Amino acid sequence: MDHYEVNADTLRILLTTDNHLGFVEKDGIRGSDSFRTFEEILHLARVHEVDFIFFGGDIFHESRPSMHTVHETVRLLRQHCFGDRSVHFEILSDGNVVFANTAFSCVNHLDPNLNVSIPAFAIHGNHDDPIGPGGLCAVDILHSAGLVNLLGKSSSVERITISPLLLRKGSTRLALYALGAIREERAHRLFLNNLVTFYRPTEEPDNWFSIFALHQNRSRHGPTSYLPEHFLPNFLDLVIWGHEHECRIEPEWNSSQNFFVTQPGSSVATTLSEGEAREKAVGLLEVRGKEFKITRVPLQTVRPFVFKDIILEDEITKSVSSSLDLAKQVEMVCVRHVEDSLTNVMSTPSGPSTEHEQVPNKRRKISSHSETSAKEEDDLVERVEWKPPAEPLIRLRVDLSGGFESFSAYRFGQRFIGRVANPKDLISFNHNREKLAAAQARRALKSGQNDGMDGSLDADDVAGSAKKKVGLDVVEVEKLVRRFLTKSGSATGILTTEDASVLELFTPVELGHSLQQFIDKDSRDAIQFLVESIMGQTVKYLRVRKCPEERIVPDITSFCQTRLGSSNASENEDGCSTLEAPDSSKTGGGTCLYYFYCSVQ
């Protein structure tokens, strides 16, 4: 991975993941953060003259982005990725195979109706995943508009086949495998049961530089709520891991599978956690032959984020802690830390700007002319200077262990309005942090999960586990459906066929999933889509059986109970805590490897 000069054999790729466009777009202070950084990323692609950009999932923050978000995304992609600059790599794979589940099978820069200077390839994430009739996602709009090329979209939930996008530049040949986000338990089960097939080129397959891009949990959140790295095939050279927001752009070697893993992280902080506070960057990947290197390119427009842990027992002496005004003393300690954080942010060399407009006046003046020469545009790209926003994000995680008292976090934030971007949630209080961490460790040890913990236990997560959950997840929605739409709920929580006598056409799992899509994804036609789909399947089932009129109702009930049994079996398999990882030496890393013919001229 030594430094080498760029030449006709070097592929230059800009790597970015989890852009979350439209995050808190209605916030008067933070609403434009995601768009500002997204524009900087596209600007960096022009400055470094990359061959293409790769988005590793979650371009959008919501599955149904607002009109403003879609408009800004289209505007920025058109402004920075269209032009007369030539594309210097070839596409060797069949677009009808690689883009089988999209509207257009042609890469956008090869479309004679488009003038693309920087191609962009993307996968969908869990935030902008396909929903509703046709399984469309927000990135499908960008693909159909010719702005990006959507990869990794699968139409099957029982078996996945991944055909690579094959590219060639000079003597460098690259095979890009991609898989969009799927439910964690399903992904774990499919890889574990060898139901994921990777196709490889037949001509000298080991001479291709193989990249796999995915958008799943990398850190362990439960027995099957993540994808272990050793499930991936060992012929890969580099894995681009999306979904995790912590920036770990430097390649990490996996000695068991013999490939590198890079985790670009998010470009905007969507949670006030410790991992989000680390410096955010994009990666400049350079590939020549079988060699590669990744250069870290820090992002300048990211809003400064300071995260601090405050242990009051170390801040306040015992004599003070026995005073009557203990809460006031705690508040003063927090005020001091916030003031220190603000001072440190303003004193950094690339401190935040005092203006909301981040683009120099010279750029606005040139852009206002109707005619701008290519040389002026090139000079313009070099002249742009990016600055972070003025108000930083600050989060104090205060440990109250030792008998300390909390205070009103909302009132505390009022004094910093106009100076910080998040005055409403500056403070997070933790009670008995050590006890909660110990309890979490004991539970993990009992369930055999302690080997998957990375040692960086987030106290906010630990404290949150002891609090009553607010809101509903898909499992809770399904439980509500089971409770109110069945005659007698099973005491074990597993619905049996005898419990489903009230529901004769739909199963509780199907209704629960549709309700979850309706509530969480704002899919207003989710229920209608379920009704039409199940009715179509039922009619087809009755026609195949050629049942007489008096058998229609019993056969409909029987068909419903059959689907119910399949749902319960799948649920038990997903929730099983005794699954063991496959032997990679026997299974090739948990995947089946097949070959397909690829004509390389």
Coordinates of C-alpha atoms in Angstrom, one line a residue:
M1 CA 0.0 0.0 0.0
D2 CA 2.9 2.3 -0.7
H3 CA 2.3 5.6 -2.4
Y4 CA 2.3 5.5 -6.2
E5 CA 1.5 8.1 -8.8
V6 CA -1.8 8.1 -10.6
N7 CA -1.6 6.8 -14.2
A8 CA -3.8 5.3 -16.8
D9 CA -4.0 2.0 -14.8
T10 CA -5.2 3.6 -11.5
L11 CA -8.9 3.6 -10.6
R12 CA -9.7 6.5 -8.2
I13 CA -13.0 6.1 -6.2
L14 CA -14.5 8.4 -3.6
L15 CA -16.0 6.4 -0.8
T16 CA -18.8 7.8 1.4
T17 CA -21.7 6.2 3.4
D18 CA -24.7 7.3 5.5
N19 CA -25.2 10.8 4.2
H20 CA -28.7 11.0 5.6
L21 CA -29.9 13.8 3.4
G22 CA -32.9 15.5 5.0
F23 CA -32.0 14.8 8.6
V24 CA -33.8 17.3 10.8
E25 CA -34.4 19.4 7.7
K26 CA -37.0 21.5 9.6
D27 CA -34.6 22.5 12.3
G28 CA -33.7 26.2 11.8
I29 CA -30.1 25.6 12.9
R30 CA -29.1 22.1 11.8
G31 CA -31.6 21.7 8.8
S32 CA -29.0 22.3 6.1
D33 CA -26.1 20.3 7.7
S34 CA -26.6 17.2 5.6
F35 CA -26.8 19.1 2.3
R36 CA -23.8 21.3 3.0
T37 CA -21.6 18.3 3.7
F38 CA -23.0 16.4 0.7
E39 CA -22.1 19.3 -1.6
E40 CA -18.6 19.3 -0.1
I41 CA -18.3 15.5 -0.9
L42 CA -19.3 16.1 -4.5
H43 CA -16.9 19.0 -4.7
L44 CA -14.1 16.7 -3.4
A45 CA -14.8 14.3 -6.2
R46 CA -14.2 17.0 -8.7
V47 CA -11.0 18.3 -6.9
H48 CA -9.5 14.8 -6.8
E49 CA -10.7 13.9 -10.3
V50 CA -12.1 10.6 -9.2
D51 CA -13.3 8.0 -11.8
F52 CA -16.6 7.5 -9.8
I53 CA -18.3 8.0 -6.5
F54 CA -19.6 5.2 -4.4
F55 CA -22.4 5.8 -1.8
G56 CA -22.6 3.0 0.7
G57 CA -26.3 3.3 1.7
D58 CA -28.6 5.7 3.5
I59 CA -28.2 8.6 1.0
F60 CA -31.6 9.7 2.4
H61 CA -32.6 9.8 6.0
E62 CA -36.2 8.7 5.3
S63 CA -37.7 6.2 3.0
R64 CA -40.1 8.9 1.7
P65 CA -38.0 12.1 1.6
S66 CA -39.6 15.4 1.4
M67 CA -39.9 17.3 -1.9
H68 CA -37.3 19.8 -0.6
T69 CA -34.8 17.0 0.1
V70 CA -35.3 15.3 -3.3
H71 CA -34.9 18.7 -5.0
E72 CA -31.7 19.6 -3.2
T73 CA -30.3 16.1 -3.9
V74 CA -31.1 16.2 -7.6
R75 CA -29.8 19.8 -7.9
L76 CA -26.4 19.0 -6.3
L77 CA -25.9 15.8 -8.2
R78 CA -26.7 17.5 -11.5
Q79 CA -24.5 20.5 -10.7
H80 CA -21.4 18.5 -9.7
C81 CA -21.7 15.1 -11.6
F82 CA -22.7 16.4 -15.1
G83 CA -20.3 17.9 -17.6
D84 CA -18.0 17.3 -20.5
R85 CA -15.2 15.5 -18.6
S86 CA -14.5 12.1 -20.1
V87 CA -15.0 8.9 -18.2
H88 CA -11.9 6.7 -18.4
F89 CA -13.0 3.2 -17.4
E90 CA -15.0 0.5 -19.2
I91 CA -18.0 -1.5 -18.1
L92 CA -17.6 -5.2 -19.0
S93 CA -20.6 -6.8 -17.2
D94 CA -24.1 -7.2 -18.5
G95 CA -26.3 -4.4 -17.3
N96 CA -29.4 -6.6 -17.6
V97 CA -27.9 -8.8 -14.8
V98 CA -26.3 -6.2 -12.6
F99 CA -29.3 -3.8 -12.7
A100 CA -32.0 -6.4 -13.0
N101 CA -34.2 -4.9 -10.4
T102 CA -34.1 -1.3 -11.6
A103 CA -35.9 0.6 -14.3
F104 CA -32.8 1.1 -16.5
S105 CA -30.1 -1.4 -17.2
C106 CA -27.6 1.0 -18.7
V107 CA -25.0 2.8 -16.6
N108 CA -25.8 6.5 -16.7
H109 CA -22.6 7.7 -18.3
L110 CA -23.2 5.4 -21.3
D111 CA -26.7 6.8 -21.9
P112 CA -26.5 9.0 -25.1
N113 CA -29.1 11.3 -23.6
L114 CA -27.0 12.2 -20.6
N115 CA -23.7 14.1 -20.2
V116 CA -22.2 12.6 -17.1
S117 CA -18.7 13.5 -16.0
I118 CA -18.5 11.7 -12.7
P119 CA -20.6 8.5 -12.5
A120 CA -22.0 7.6 -9.1
F121 CA -22.9 4.2 -7.8
A122 CA -25.0 3.5 -4.7
I123 CA -26.7 0.9 -2.6
H124 CA -29.8 1.5 -0.5
G125 CA -29.6 1.5 3.3
N126 CA -32.1 0.7 6.0
H127 CA -33.4 4.3 6.1
D128 CA -34.1 4.6 2.4
D129 CA -35.0 0.9 1.9
P130 CA -37.6 -0.3 -0.7
I131 CA -41.2 -0.2 0.5
G132 CA -44.7 -0.4 -0.9
P133 CA -45.9 -1.8 -4.3
G134 CA -43.1 -2.5 -6.7
G135 CA -40.5 -2.4 -3.9
L136 CA -39.3 1.1 -4.9
C137 CA -36.9 3.1 -2.7
A138 CA -35.9 6.7 -2.8
V139 CA -32.6 5.9 -4.6
D140 CA -34.7 4.4 -7.5
I141 CA -35.8 8.0 -8.3
L142 CA -32.2 9.0 -8.6
H143 CA -31.4 6.0 -10.7
S144 CA -34.4 6.5 -13.1
A145 CA -33.4 10.2 -13.4
G146 CA -29.9 9.1 -14.5
L147 CA -28.1 10.7 -11.6
V148 CA -26.8 7.6 -9.8
N149 CA -26.6 3.9 -10.6
L150 CA -28.4 1.7 -8.0
L151 CA -26.7 -1.6 -7.2
G152 CA -27.4 -4.4 -4.8
K153 CA -31.2 -4.4 -5.0
S154 CA -32.5 -7.9 -4.4
S155 CA -36.0 -9.1 -5.3
S156 CA -35.9 -12.3 -3.2
V157 CA -35.9 -12.8 0.6
E158 CA -35.2 -16.5 0.5
R159 CA -32.0 -16.6 -1.6
I160 CA -29.7 -13.9 -2.8
T161 CA -27.4 -13.9 -5.8
I162 CA -24.9 -11.2 -6.2
S163 CA -23.4 -10.5 -9.7
P164 CA -20.5 -8.0 -9.7
L165 CA -20.2 -4.9 -11.7
L166 CA -17.0 -5.4 -13.8
L167 CA -14.9 -2.4 -14.6
R168 CA -11.6 -2.0 -16.4
K169 CA -9.2 0.9 -16.6
G170 CA -6.0 0.1 -18.4
S171 CA -4.6 -3.1 -16.9
T172 CA -6.7 -2.8 -13.7
R173 CA -9.8 -4.9 -13.5
L174 CA -12.3 -4.4 -10.7
A175 CA -15.2 -6.5 -9.6
L176 CA -17.7 -4.5 -7.5
Y177 CA -20.1 -6.7 -5.5
A178 CA -23.0 -4.8 -3.7
L179 CA -25.8 -5.7 -1.4
G180 CA -28.4 -3.2 -0.1
A181 CA -29.6 -3.3 3.4
I182 CA -31.9 -6.2 4.5
R183 CA -33.2 -7.1 7.9
E184 CA -30.4 -8.2 10.2
E185 CA -31.8 -11.5 11.3
R186 CA -32.6 -12.4 7.7
A187 CA -29.1 -11.5 6.5
H188 CA -27.5 -13.5 9.3
R189 CA -29.7 -16.6 8.5
L190 CA -29.1 -16.4 4.7
F191 CA -25.3 -16.2 5.0
L192 CA -25.3 -18.9 7.7
N193 CA -27.3 -21.3 5.6
N194 CA -25.2 -20.7 2.5
L195 CA -28.1 -19.0 0.7
V196 CA -26.0 -16.1 -0.7
T197 CA -24.3 -16.8 -4.0
F198 CA -21.4 -14.7 -5.3
Y199 CA -20.7 -15.0 -9.0
R200 CA -17.2 -14.5 -10.2
P201 CA -15.7 -13.9 -13.6
T202 CA -14.4 -17.0 -15.4
E203 CA -11.4 -15.4 -17.0
E204 CA -8.6 -15.2 -14.4
P205 CA -10.9 -14.6 -11.4
D206 CA -8.0 -14.2 -9.0
N207 CA -6.6 -11.3 -11.0
W208 CA -9.6 -9.2 -10.4
F209 CA -9.6 -6.8 -7.5
S210 CA -12.8 -7.7 -5.7
I211 CA -14.8 -5.2 -3.5
F212 CA -17.9 -6.0 -1.6
A213 CA -20.1 -3.1 -0.4
L214 CA -22.9 -3.8 2.2
H215 CA -25.0 -2.0 4.7
Q216 CA -25.5 -4.0 7.9
N217 CA -24.7 -4.1 11.5
R218 CA -21.0 -4.7 12.0
S219 CA -20.9 -4.7 15.8
R220 CA -22.8 -7.3 17.7
H221 CA -26.2 -6.3 19.0
G222 CA -27.6 -9.8 19.7
P223 CA -27.2 -13.4 18.6
T224 CA -28.3 -12.7 15.0
S225 CA -28.7 -8.9 14.8
Y226 CA -25.4 -8.4 13.0
L227 CA -23.3 -9.9 10.2
P228 CA -20.0 -11.5 11.3
E229 CA -17.1 -10.7 9.0
H230 CA -16.1 -14.4 8.8
F231 CA -19.4 -15.1 7.0
L232 CA -18.1 -13.2 4.0
P233 CA -16.2 -15.1 1.3
N234 CA -12.4 -15.1 1.4
F235 CA -11.8 -14.2 -2.2
L236 CA -12.6 -10.6 -1.5
D237 CA -9.9 -8.0 -1.3
L238 CA -11.7 -5.1 0.3
V239 CA -15.1 -4.7 2.1
I240 CA -16.8 -1.4 2.3
W241 CA -19.0 -1.4 5.4
G242 CA -21.9 1.0 5.6
H243 CA -24.5 1.6 8.3
E244 CA -22.0 2.1 11.2
H245 CA -21.6 5.8 11.8
E246 CA -18.2 5.8 13.5
C247 CA -15.5 6.8 11.0
R248 CA -12.9 4.0 10.7
I249 CA -11.7 4.8 7.2
E250 CA -8.2 3.2 7.6
P251 CA -8.3 -0.4 6.2
E252 CA -8.5 -3.0 8.9
W253 CA -7.0 -6.5 8.2
N254 CA -9.2 -9.6 8.8
S255 CA -6.6 -12.4 9.3
S256 CA -9.2 -15.2 9.2
Q257 CA -10.7 -14.2 5.8
N258 CA -7.6 -12.4 4.3
F259 CA -9.3 -9.2 3.3
F260 CA -9.4 -5.6 4.4
V261 CA -12.4 -3.7 5.8
T262 CA -13.0 0.0 5.6
Q263 CA -15.8 1.8 7.4
P264 CA -16.2 5.4 6.1
G265 CA -18.9 6.2 8.7
S266 CA -21.6 8.9 8.4
S267 CA -21.1 12.4 7.0
V268 CA -23.6 14.0 9.5
A269 CA -24.2 13.2 13.2
T270 CA -27.7 11.8 13.6
T271 CA -27.3 10.8 17.3
L272 CA -25.4 12.5 20.1
S273 CA -23.2 9.4 20.8
E274 CA -19.5 9.1 21.4
G275 CA -18.8 7.4 18.1
E276 CA -20.4 10.3 16.2
A277 CA -18.1 12.8 17.9
R278 CA -15.0 11.5 16.1
E279 CA -13.7 13.3 13.1
K280 CA -15.7 12.5 9.9
A281 CA -14.0 11.9 6.6
V282 CA -14.4 10.3 3.2
G283 CA -12.0 7.9 1.6
L284 CA -10.1 8.2 -1.6
L285 CA -9.6 4.7 -2.8
E286 CA -6.9 4.1 -5.5
V287 CA -6.7 0.7 -7.1
R288 CA -4.0 -0.4 -9.5
G289 CA -3.9 -4.1 -10.3
K290 CA -4.2 -6.0 -7.1
E291 CA -2.7 -3.1 -5.0
F292 CA -4.7 -0.4 -3.3
K293 CA -4.5 2.4 -0.8
I294 CA -7.1 4.5 0.9
T295 CA -6.4 8.2 1.7
R296 CA -8.4 9.8 4.5
V297 CA -9.9 13.1 3.4
P298 CA -11.4 15.0 6.4
L299 CA -14.7 16.8 5.9
Q300 CA -14.5 20.6 6.7
T301 CA -18.2 21.4 6.8
V302 CA -19.3 18.9 9.5
R303 CA -20.7 20.7 12.5
P304 CA -18.2 20.5 15.4
F305 CA -19.3 17.9 18.0
V306 CA -17.9 17.7 21.5
F307 CA -18.7 14.7 23.6
K308 CA -17.6 14.6 27.3
D309 CA -18.0 12.2 30.1
I310 CA -18.3 13.9 33.5
I311 CA -17.8 11.8 36.7
L312 CA -19.0 14.1 39.5
E313 CA -17.2 12.2 42.2
D314 CA -14.0 13.4 40.5
E315 CA -15.2 17.0 40.0
I316 CA -16.8 17.8 43.4
T317 CA -15.0 17.1 46.7
K318 CA -16.7 15.3 49.6
S319 CA -17.0 18.5 51.7
V320 CA -18.9 20.2 48.9
S321 CA -21.0 17.2 48.1
S322 CA -22.5 17.3 51.6
S323 CA -23.8 20.9 51.1
L324 CA -27.5 21.6 50.8
D325 CA -27.2 23.2 47.4
L326 CA -25.7 20.1 45.7
A327 CA -27.7 20.4 42.5
K328 CA -26.4 24.0 42.1
Q329 CA -22.9 22.8 42.4
V330 CA -23.5 20.1 39.8
E331 CA -25.0 22.6 37.4
M332 CA -22.0 24.9 37.8
V333 CA -19.6 22.0 36.9
C334 CA -21.6 21.4 33.7
V335 CA -21.6 25.1 32.8
R336 CA -17.8 25.2 33.2
H337 CA -17.4 22.2 30.8
V338 CA -19.8 23.7 28.2
E339 CA -17.9 27.0 28.3
D340 CA -14.5 25.1 28.0
S341 CA -15.9 23.2 25.0
L342 CA -17.1 26.3 23.3
T343 CA -13.7 27.9 23.8
N344 CA -11.8 24.9 22.4
V345 CA -14.1 24.8 19.3
M346 CA -13.6 28.5 18.5
S347 CA -9.8 28.2 19.1
T348 CA -9.2 25.4 16.6
P349 CA -7.3 26.4 13.4
S350 CA -10.3 25.5 11.2
G351 CA -12.8 27.0 13.6
P352 CA -16.5 27.5 12.6
S353 CA -17.5 30.4 10.4
T354 CA -19.6 33.3 11.6
E355 CA -21.7 33.3 8.4
H356 CA -24.4 30.9 7.5
E357 CA -23.4 31.1 3.8
Q358 CA -20.4 28.8 3.3
V359 CA -19.6 29.6 -0.3
P360 CA -17.3 32.5 -1.0
N361 CA -18.7 35.6 -2.7
K362 CA -16.3 35.1 -5.7
R363 CA -18.0 31.8 -6.4
R364 CA -21.5 33.3 -6.3
K365 CA -20.4 36.1 -8.7
I366 CA -19.0 33.7 -11.3
S367 CA -22.0 31.4 -11.0
S368 CA -24.4 34.2 -11.7
H369 CA -23.0 34.7 -15.3
S370 CA -24.9 32.8 -18.0
E371 CA -21.7 31.8 -19.7
T372 CA -18.7 30.5 -17.8
S373 CA -15.6 29.0 -19.5
A374 CA -14.3 25.6 -18.6
K375 CA -11.1 27.2 -17.3
E376 CA -13.0 29.5 -15.0
E377 CA -15.0 26.5 -13.7
D378 CA -11.7 24.6 -13.0
D379 CA -10.3 27.6 -11.2
L380 CA -13.6 27.9 -9.3
V381 CA -13.3 24.4 -8.0
E382 CA -9.9 25.1 -6.6
R383 CA -10.9 28.4 -5.0
V384 CA -13.8 27.1 -2.9
E385 CA -13.1 27.1 0.9
W386 CA -15.3 25.2 3.2
K387 CA -16.0 26.2 6.8
P388 CA -18.0 24.4 9.5
P389 CA -21.2 25.9 10.9
A390 CA -20.9 28.4 13.8
E391 CA -22.8 26.6 16.5
P392 CA -21.3 23.3 17.7
L393 CA -23.0 20.2 19.0
I394 CA -22.1 19.5 22.7
R395 CA -23.1 16.5 24.7
L396 CA -22.3 16.1 28.4
R397 CA -22.8 12.6 29.8
V398 CA -23.0 13.2 33.6
D399 CA -22.5 10.3 36.0
L400 CA -24.6 11.0 39.2
S401 CA -23.2 8.0 41.1
G402 CA -22.4 8.8 44.6
G403 CA -25.6 10.5 45.7
F404 CA -25.5 13.6 43.4
E405 CA -28.7 15.3 42.3
S406 CA -29.8 16.2 38.8
F407 CA -31.3 19.5 37.6
S408 CA -33.6 20.6 34.8
A409 CA -31.7 19.9 31.6
Y410 CA -34.2 21.9 29.6
R411 CA -33.7 25.0 31.7
F412 CA -29.9 24.5 31.6
G413 CA -29.9 24.6 27.8
Q414 CA -31.8 27.9 27.7
R415 CA -28.7 29.8 28.7
F416 CA -26.8 28.5 25.7
I417 CA -29.4 29.3 23.0
G418 CA -27.6 30.9 20.0
R419 CA -24.3 29.4 21.1
V420 CA -24.9 25.7 20.6
A421 CA -26.9 23.8 18.0
N422 CA -28.6 21.5 20.5
P423 CA -29.7 23.5 23.6
K424 CA -32.5 21.0 24.4
D425 CA -30.3 18.0 24.9
L426 CA -27.0 19.2 26.1
I427 CA -27.1 17.0 29.2
S428 CA -27.6 13.2 29.6
F429 CA -27.8 12.0 33.2
N430 CA -26.7 8.5 34.2
H431 CA -27.7 6.9 37.5
N432 CA -25.7 4.0 38.9
R433 CA -23.7 3.7 35.8
E434 CA -21.4 1.0 37.2
K435 CA -24.3 -1.2 38.4
L436 CA -26.0 -1.0 35.0
A437 CA -22.8 -1.8 33.2
A438 CA -22.1 -4.8 35.5
A439 CA -25.7 -6.0 34.9
Q440 CA -25.3 -5.7 31.2
A441 CA -22.0 -7.7 31.3
R442 CA -23.7 -10.4 33.4
R443 CA -26.5 -10.8 31.0
A444 CA -24.1 -10.9 28.0
L445 CA -22.0 -13.6 29.8
K446 CA -25.1 -15.7 30.5
S447 CA -26.2 -15.6 26.9
G448 CA -22.7 -16.3 25.6
Q449 CA -22.4 -12.8 23.9
N450 CA -19.5 -11.5 25.9
D451 CA -17.1 -12.5 23.1
G452 CA -18.9 -10.2 20.7
M453 CA -18.7 -7.1 22.9
D454 CA -16.1 -4.6 21.7
G455 CA -15.4 -3.2 25.2
S456 CA -16.7 0.2 24.2
L457 CA -20.0 0.0 26.1
D458 CA -22.0 3.2 25.7
A459 CA -23.4 4.3 29.0
D460 CA -26.3 6.0 27.3
D461 CA -27.3 2.6 25.8
V462 CA -26.8 0.9 29.1
A463 CA -28.9 3.4 31.0
G464 CA -31.5 3.3 28.3
S465 CA -31.8 -0.4 28.8
A466 CA -33.1 0.2 32.3
K467 CA -35.7 2.7 31.2
K468 CA -39.1 2.0 30.0
K469 CA -39.1 2.0 26.2
V470 CA -41.1 4.7 24.4
G471 CA -42.7 4.0 21.1
L472 CA -43.3 0.7 19.3
D473 CA -41.0 -1.5 17.2
V474 CA -42.2 -4.1 14.8
V475 CA -42.2 -6.9 17.4
E476 CA -44.4 -4.9 19.7
V477 CA -46.8 -4.0 16.9
E478 CA -47.1 -7.7 16.1
K479 CA -47.8 -8.5 19.7
L480 CA -50.6 -5.9 19.8
V481 CA -52.1 -7.4 16.6
R482 CA -51.9 -10.9 18.2
R483 CA -53.5 -9.7 21.4
F484 CA -56.5 -7.9 19.8
L485 CA -57.1 -10.0 16.7
T486 CA -56.9 -13.4 18.2
K487 CA -59.4 -15.1 20.6
S488 CA -56.8 -16.3 23.1
G489 CA -53.2 -15.2 23.1
S490 CA -50.7 -17.9 23.7
A491 CA -49.0 -17.7 27.1
T492 CA -45.6 -18.3 25.6
G493 CA -46.0 -15.4 23.1
I494 CA -45.8 -17.8 20.1
L495 CA -49.1 -17.8 18.2
T496 CA -50.4 -21.3 17.4
T497 CA -52.9 -22.2 14.7
E498 CA -55.6 -22.6 17.2
D499 CA -55.2 -19.0 18.3
A500 CA -55.8 -17.6 14.8
S501 CA -59.4 -18.6 14.4
V502 CA -60.5 -14.9 14.3
L503 CA -58.2 -14.2 11.3
E504 CA -59.2 -16.3 8.3
L505 CA -57.5 -14.4 5.5
F506 CA -54.4 -12.7 7.0
T507 CA -51.9 -13.7 9.6
P508 CA -50.9 -11.5 12.6
V509 CA -47.3 -11.3 11.3
E510 CA -48.5 -10.0 7.9
L511 CA -50.7 -7.4 9.5
G512 CA -48.0 -6.4 12.0
H513 CA -45.4 -5.9 9.3
S514 CA -47.9 -3.8 7.3
L515 CA -48.7 -1.7 10.3
Q516 CA -45.0 -1.1 11.0
Q517 CA -44.5 0.0 7.4
F518 CA -47.5 2.3 7.7
I519 CA -46.3 3.9 11.0
D520 CA -42.5 3.9 10.7
K521 CA -42.1 4.3 7.0
D522 CA -45.2 6.5 6.3
S523 CA -46.3 4.0 3.7
R524 CA -49.9 5.0 3.3
D525 CA -50.7 2.2 0.9
A526 CA -49.0 -0.6 2.9
I527 CA -52.4 -2.0 4.1
Q528 CA -53.9 -1.8 0.7
F529 CA -50.9 -3.5 -0.8
L530 CA -51.1 -6.3 1.8
V531 CA -54.8 -6.9 1.0
E532 CA -54.3 -7.0 -2.7
S533 CA -51.3 -9.3 -2.4
I534 CA -52.8 -11.8 0.0
M535 CA -56.1 -11.8 -1.9
G536 CA -54.3 -12.5 -5.1
Q537 CA -52.3 -15.4 -3.5
T538 CA -55.5 -16.8 -2.0
V539 CA -57.4 -16.7 -5.3
K540 CA -54.5 -18.5 -7.0
Y541 CA -54.4 -21.1 -4.2
L542 CA -58.1 -21.8 -4.6
R543 CA -57.9 -22.1 -8.4
V544 CA -55.0 -24.6 -8.2
R545 CA -57.0 -26.7 -5.7
K546 CA -60.2 -26.4 -7.8
C547 CA -62.2 -26.5 -4.6
P548 CA -66.0 -26.6 -4.7
E549 CA -68.0 -23.7 -3.4
E550 CA -68.7 -25.3 0.0
R551 CA -64.9 -25.8 0.6
I552 CA -63.9 -22.1 -0.2
V553 CA -64.0 -20.9 3.4
P554 CA -62.3 -23.9 5.0
D555 CA -59.6 -23.8 2.3
I556 CA -59.0 -20.1 2.9
T557 CA -58.6 -20.7 6.6
S558 CA -56.2 -23.6 5.9
F559 CA -54.1 -21.5 3.6
C560 CA -53.9 -18.8 6.3
Q561 CA -52.8 -21.3 8.9
T562 CA -50.2 -22.7 6.5
R563 CA -48.7 -19.2 6.1
L564 CA -49.0 -18.7 9.9
G565 CA -47.0 -21.9 10.6
S566 CA -44.3 -20.7 8.2
S567 CA -44.1 -17.3 9.8
N568 CA -43.7 -18.9 13.3
A569 CA -41.0 -21.2 12.1
S570 CA -39.1 -18.3 10.5
E571 CA -39.5 -16.3 13.6
N572 CA -38.1 -19.1 15.8
E573 CA -35.1 -19.4 13.5
D574 CA -34.4 -15.7 13.5
G575 CA -34.6 -15.5 17.3
C576 CA -32.5 -18.6 18.0
S577 CA -29.6 -17.9 20.3
T578 CA -27.8 -21.2 19.7
L579 CA -26.7 -20.6 16.1
E580 CA -23.1 -21.3 15.4
A581 CA -20.9 -19.8 12.8
P582 CA -20.1 -22.1 9.9
D583 CA -16.6 -23.3 9.4
S584 CA -15.2 -21.0 6.7
S585 CA -12.7 -23.6 5.6
K586 CA -15.6 -25.9 4.6
T587 CA -18.1 -23.3 3.4
G588 CA -15.9 -20.7 1.8
G589 CA -16.7 -18.1 4.5
G590 CA -20.4 -18.9 4.7
T591 CA -21.2 -18.5 1.0
C592 CA -21.4 -20.6 -2.1
L593 CA -19.1 -19.6 -5.0
Y594 CA -20.1 -20.1 -8.6
Y595 CA -18.8 -18.8 -11.8
F596 CA -20.4 -17.0 -14.7
Y597 CA -19.1 -16.3 -18.2
C598 CA -17.9 -12.8 -18.8
S599 CA -16.6 -11.7 -22.1
V600 CA -13.5 -9.6 -21.6
Q601 CA -12.1 -8.2 -24.8

